[in-house]
Coordinates of C-alpha atoms in Angstrom, one line a residue:
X1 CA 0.0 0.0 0.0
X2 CA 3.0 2.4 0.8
X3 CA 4.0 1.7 -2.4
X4 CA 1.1 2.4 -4.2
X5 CA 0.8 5.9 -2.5
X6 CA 4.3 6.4 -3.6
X7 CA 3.8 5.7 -6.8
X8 CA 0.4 8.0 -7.0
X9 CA 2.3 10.6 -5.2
X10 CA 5.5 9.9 -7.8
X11 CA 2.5 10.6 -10.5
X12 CA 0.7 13.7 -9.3
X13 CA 4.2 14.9 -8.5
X14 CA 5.6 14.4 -12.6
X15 CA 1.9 15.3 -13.9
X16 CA 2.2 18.4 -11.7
X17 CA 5.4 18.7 -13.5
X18 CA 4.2 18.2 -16.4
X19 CA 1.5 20.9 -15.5
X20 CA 3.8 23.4 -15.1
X21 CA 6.2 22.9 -17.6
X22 CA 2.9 23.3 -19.8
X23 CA 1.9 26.8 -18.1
X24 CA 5.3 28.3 -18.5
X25 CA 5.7 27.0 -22.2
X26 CA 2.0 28.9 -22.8
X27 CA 3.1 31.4 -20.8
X28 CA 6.3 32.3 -22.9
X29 CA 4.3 31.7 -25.8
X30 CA 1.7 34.1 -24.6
X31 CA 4.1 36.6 -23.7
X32 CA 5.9 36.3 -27.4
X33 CA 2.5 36.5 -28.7
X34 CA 1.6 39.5 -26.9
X35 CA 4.9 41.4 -28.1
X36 CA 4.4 40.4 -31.9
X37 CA 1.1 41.9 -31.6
X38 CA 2.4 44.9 -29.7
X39 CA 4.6 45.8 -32.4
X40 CA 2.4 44.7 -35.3
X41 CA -0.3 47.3 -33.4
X42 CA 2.4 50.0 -33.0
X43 CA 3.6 49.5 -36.6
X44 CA -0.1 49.8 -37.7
X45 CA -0.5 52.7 -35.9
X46 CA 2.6 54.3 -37.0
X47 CA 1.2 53.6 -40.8
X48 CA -2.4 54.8 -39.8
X49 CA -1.2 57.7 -38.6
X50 CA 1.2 58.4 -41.5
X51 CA -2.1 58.1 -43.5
X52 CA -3.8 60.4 -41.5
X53 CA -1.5 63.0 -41.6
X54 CA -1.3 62.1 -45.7
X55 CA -5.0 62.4 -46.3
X56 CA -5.0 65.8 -44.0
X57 CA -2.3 67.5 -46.2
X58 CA -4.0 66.4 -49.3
X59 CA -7.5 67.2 -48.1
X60 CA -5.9 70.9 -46.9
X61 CA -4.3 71.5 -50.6
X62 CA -7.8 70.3 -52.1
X63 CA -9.0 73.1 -50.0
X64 CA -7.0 75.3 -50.5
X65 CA -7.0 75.1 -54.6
X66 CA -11.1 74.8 -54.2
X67 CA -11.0 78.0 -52.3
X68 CA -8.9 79.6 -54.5
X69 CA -10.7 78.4 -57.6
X70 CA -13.9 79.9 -56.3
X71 CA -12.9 83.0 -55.3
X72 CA -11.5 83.1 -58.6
X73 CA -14.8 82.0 -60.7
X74 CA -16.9 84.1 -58.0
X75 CA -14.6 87.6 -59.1
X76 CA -15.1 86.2 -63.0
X77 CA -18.4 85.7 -62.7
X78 CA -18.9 89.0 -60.6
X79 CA -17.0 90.5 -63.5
X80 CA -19.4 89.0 -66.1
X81 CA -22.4 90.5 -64.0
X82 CA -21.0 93.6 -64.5
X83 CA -20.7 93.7 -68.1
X84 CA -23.8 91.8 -68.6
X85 CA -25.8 94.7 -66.6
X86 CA -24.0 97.5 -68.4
X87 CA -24.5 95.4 -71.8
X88 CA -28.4 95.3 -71.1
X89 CA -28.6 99.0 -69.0
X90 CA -27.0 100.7 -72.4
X91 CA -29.5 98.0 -74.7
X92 CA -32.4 99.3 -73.1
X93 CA -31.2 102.9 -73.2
X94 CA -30.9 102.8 -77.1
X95 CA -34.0 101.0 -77.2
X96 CA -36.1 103.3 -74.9
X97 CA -34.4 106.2 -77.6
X98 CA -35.3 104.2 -80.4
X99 CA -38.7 103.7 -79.8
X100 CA -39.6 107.1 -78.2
X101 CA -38.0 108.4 -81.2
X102 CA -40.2 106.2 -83.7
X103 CA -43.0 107.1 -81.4
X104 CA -42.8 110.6 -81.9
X105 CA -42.0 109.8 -85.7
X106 CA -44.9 107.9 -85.8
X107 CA -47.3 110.2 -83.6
X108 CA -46.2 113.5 -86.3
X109 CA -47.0 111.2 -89.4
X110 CA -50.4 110.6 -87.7
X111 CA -50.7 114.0 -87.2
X112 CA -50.0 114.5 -90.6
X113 CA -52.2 112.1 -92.2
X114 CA -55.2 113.3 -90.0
X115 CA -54.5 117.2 -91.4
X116 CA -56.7 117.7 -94.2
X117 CA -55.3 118.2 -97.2
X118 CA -54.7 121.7 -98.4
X119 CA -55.1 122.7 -102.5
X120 CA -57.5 125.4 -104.2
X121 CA -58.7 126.1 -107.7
X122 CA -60.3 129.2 -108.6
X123 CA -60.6 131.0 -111.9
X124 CA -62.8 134.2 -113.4
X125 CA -61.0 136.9 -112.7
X126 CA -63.7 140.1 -112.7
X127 CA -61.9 143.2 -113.0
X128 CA -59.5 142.5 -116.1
X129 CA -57.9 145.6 -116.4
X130 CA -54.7 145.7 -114.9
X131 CA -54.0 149.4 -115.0
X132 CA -53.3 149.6 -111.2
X133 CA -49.6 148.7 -110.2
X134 CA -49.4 146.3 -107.7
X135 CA -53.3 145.2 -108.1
X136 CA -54.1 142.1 -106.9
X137 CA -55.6 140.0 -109.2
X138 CA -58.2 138.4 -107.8
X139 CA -60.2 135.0 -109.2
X140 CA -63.4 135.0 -107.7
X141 CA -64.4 131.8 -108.3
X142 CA -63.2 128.6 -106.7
X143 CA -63.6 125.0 -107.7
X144 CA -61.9 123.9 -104.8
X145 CA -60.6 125.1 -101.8
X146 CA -59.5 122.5 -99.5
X147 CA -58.6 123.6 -95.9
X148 CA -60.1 126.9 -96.8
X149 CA -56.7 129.1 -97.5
X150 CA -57.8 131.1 -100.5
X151 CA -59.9 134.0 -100.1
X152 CA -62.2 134.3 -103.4
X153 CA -62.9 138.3 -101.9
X154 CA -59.5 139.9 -102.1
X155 CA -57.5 136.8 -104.2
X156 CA -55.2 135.8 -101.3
X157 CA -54.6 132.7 -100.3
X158 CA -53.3 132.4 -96.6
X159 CA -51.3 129.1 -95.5
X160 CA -53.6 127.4 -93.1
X161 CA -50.1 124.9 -92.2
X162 CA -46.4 125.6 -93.1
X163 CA -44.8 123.3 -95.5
X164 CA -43.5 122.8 -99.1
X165 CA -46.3 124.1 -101.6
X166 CA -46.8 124.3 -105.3
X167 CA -48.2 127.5 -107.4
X168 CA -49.2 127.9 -110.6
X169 CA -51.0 131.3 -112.5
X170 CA -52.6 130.9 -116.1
X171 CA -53.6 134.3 -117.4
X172 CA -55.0 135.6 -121.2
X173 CA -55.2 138.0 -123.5
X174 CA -57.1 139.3 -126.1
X175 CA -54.5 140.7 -129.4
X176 CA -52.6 143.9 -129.3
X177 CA -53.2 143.8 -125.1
X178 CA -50.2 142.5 -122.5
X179 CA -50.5 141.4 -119.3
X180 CA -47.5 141.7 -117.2
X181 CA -48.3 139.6 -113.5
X182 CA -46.1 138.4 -110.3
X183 CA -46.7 135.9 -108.3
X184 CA -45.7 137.0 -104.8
X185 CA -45.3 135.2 -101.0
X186 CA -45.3 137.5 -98.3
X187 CA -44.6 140.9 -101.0
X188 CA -41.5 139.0 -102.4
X189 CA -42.1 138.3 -105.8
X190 CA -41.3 134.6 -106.4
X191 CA -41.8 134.3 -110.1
X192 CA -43.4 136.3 -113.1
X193 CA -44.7 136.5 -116.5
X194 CA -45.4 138.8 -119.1
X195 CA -46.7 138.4 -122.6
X196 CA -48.2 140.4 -125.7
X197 CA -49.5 139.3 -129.7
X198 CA -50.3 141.9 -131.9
X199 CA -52.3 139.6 -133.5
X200 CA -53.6 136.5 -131.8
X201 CA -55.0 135.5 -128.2
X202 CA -51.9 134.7 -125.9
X203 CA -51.5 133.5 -122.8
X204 CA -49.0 132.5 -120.2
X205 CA -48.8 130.1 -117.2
X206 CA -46.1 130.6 -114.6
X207 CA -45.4 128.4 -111.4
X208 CA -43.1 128.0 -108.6
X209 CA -42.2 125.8 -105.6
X210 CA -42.0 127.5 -102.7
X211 CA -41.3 126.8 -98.7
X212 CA -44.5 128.9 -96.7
X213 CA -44.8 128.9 -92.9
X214 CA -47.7 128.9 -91.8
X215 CA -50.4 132.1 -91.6
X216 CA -47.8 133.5 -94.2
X217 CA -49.9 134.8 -97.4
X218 CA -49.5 134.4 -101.4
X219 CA -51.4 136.5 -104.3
X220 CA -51.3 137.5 -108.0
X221 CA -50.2 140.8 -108.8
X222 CA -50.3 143.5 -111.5
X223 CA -47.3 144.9 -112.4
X224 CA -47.7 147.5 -115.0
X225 CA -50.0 150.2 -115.2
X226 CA -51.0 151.0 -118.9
X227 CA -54.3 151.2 -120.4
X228 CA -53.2 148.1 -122.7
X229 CA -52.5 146.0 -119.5
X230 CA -55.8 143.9 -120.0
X231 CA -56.8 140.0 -119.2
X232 CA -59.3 138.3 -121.5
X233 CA -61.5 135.2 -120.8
X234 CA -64.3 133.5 -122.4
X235 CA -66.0 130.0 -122.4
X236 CA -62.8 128.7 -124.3
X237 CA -60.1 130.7 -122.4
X238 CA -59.6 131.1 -118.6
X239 CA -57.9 133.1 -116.3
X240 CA -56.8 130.8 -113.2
X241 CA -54.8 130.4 -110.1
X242 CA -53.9 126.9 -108.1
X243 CA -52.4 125.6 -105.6
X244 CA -51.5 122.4 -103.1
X245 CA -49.5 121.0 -99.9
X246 CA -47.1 119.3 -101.3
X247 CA -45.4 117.7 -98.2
X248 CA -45.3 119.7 -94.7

């Protein structure tokens, strides 16, 4: 029996042994474990933080060139607002001037077109001696008389507008008589006529073109004073005196 509990004891003793031979070979193990992964950790750490510092310098220069980029597109495009504004501003000027003027163009040729026109026609001219220098001739019949400018009473024809008009005279005579006649604007004489046949009937037409302001007045005048200074007119020959508005 001793022996037996020697030889357990002998066992527990080597297992315990064993046992601890065990814990100190996990032990060292544990402990070369725990240093690999120290420094693996460290080394990772190291790297990870090389990284970080990698990403945060690349991430400050992206920055950096972003904010530089816009602050350089916001002064362009600040720029192009600029021009673009001062672009339309002087557009719409010239436009509003444009169309004001065309309205004003527009509102004087409706003006124009609503004025009536201005002409007269008149002929038959009753005293037909022209003895009197200076007479005015007056034709005291009118045909037409458009805007109401001539006078068929004392043969003057007044300009109801200003503007560009056209005259014309016609005036007879019988033979061995002359007529000598001036057409006149305002007591300028603006053209005239004078004509004489021993023989035969004669007759003359004179005309001008001629600029008249408005209220301004135009007439037929005599300009000689002999007994011989005559008109004629019958069914076949008149005596007349026209005019018309040409443009205003």
């Amino acid at each position: 029996m001793v022996n037996e509990i020697k030889n357990t004891e002998d066992k527990v003793i080597s297992t315990l042994g064993d046992i601890k031979r065990a814990v100190s070979d996990f032990t060292g193990m544990f402990a070369d474990m725990k240093e690999n992964i120290t420094d693996n950790m460290l080394k990772k750490s190291d790297e990870i933080k090389r990284r970080e510092e990698s990403f945060k310098k690349l991430f400050e220069e992206t920055r950096t060139n972003l904010t530089s980029d816009i602050e350089a597109k916001t002064e362009e495009l600040t720029k192009l607002q600029g021009f673009f504004k001062n672009l339309f501003d002087e557009t719409r000027t010239n436009l509003t001037s444009d169309m004001e003027a065309k309205r004003e163009e527009l509102t004087q040729l409706q003006g124009k077109l609503e004025r009536p026109p201005i002409a007269f026609y008149a002929h038959h001219v009753l005293d037909l001696v022209l003895d009197t220098t200076d007479e005015i001739v007056i034709f005291t019949k009118s045909v037409i008389n458009e805007g109401t400018g001539y006078d068929t009473s004392t043969g003057i024809f007044t300009a109801p507008i200003g503007g560009l008009y056209q005259f014309s005279v016609h005036t007879c005579s019988n033979p061995a008589n002359f007529a000598c006649i001036d057409l006149v604007l305002e007591d300028k004489v603006i053209t005239a006529g004078s004509y004489y046949d021993k023989v035969y009937y004669s007759g003359s037409t004179v005309g001008a073109l001629v600029r008249v302001k408005s209220g301004e007045q135009v007439w037929v005048k005599a300009t000689s004073s002999a007994s011989n200074s005559r008109l004629y007119q019958d069914s076949y020959r008149m005596n007349t005196f026209s005019g018309i508005l040409v443009i205003n």
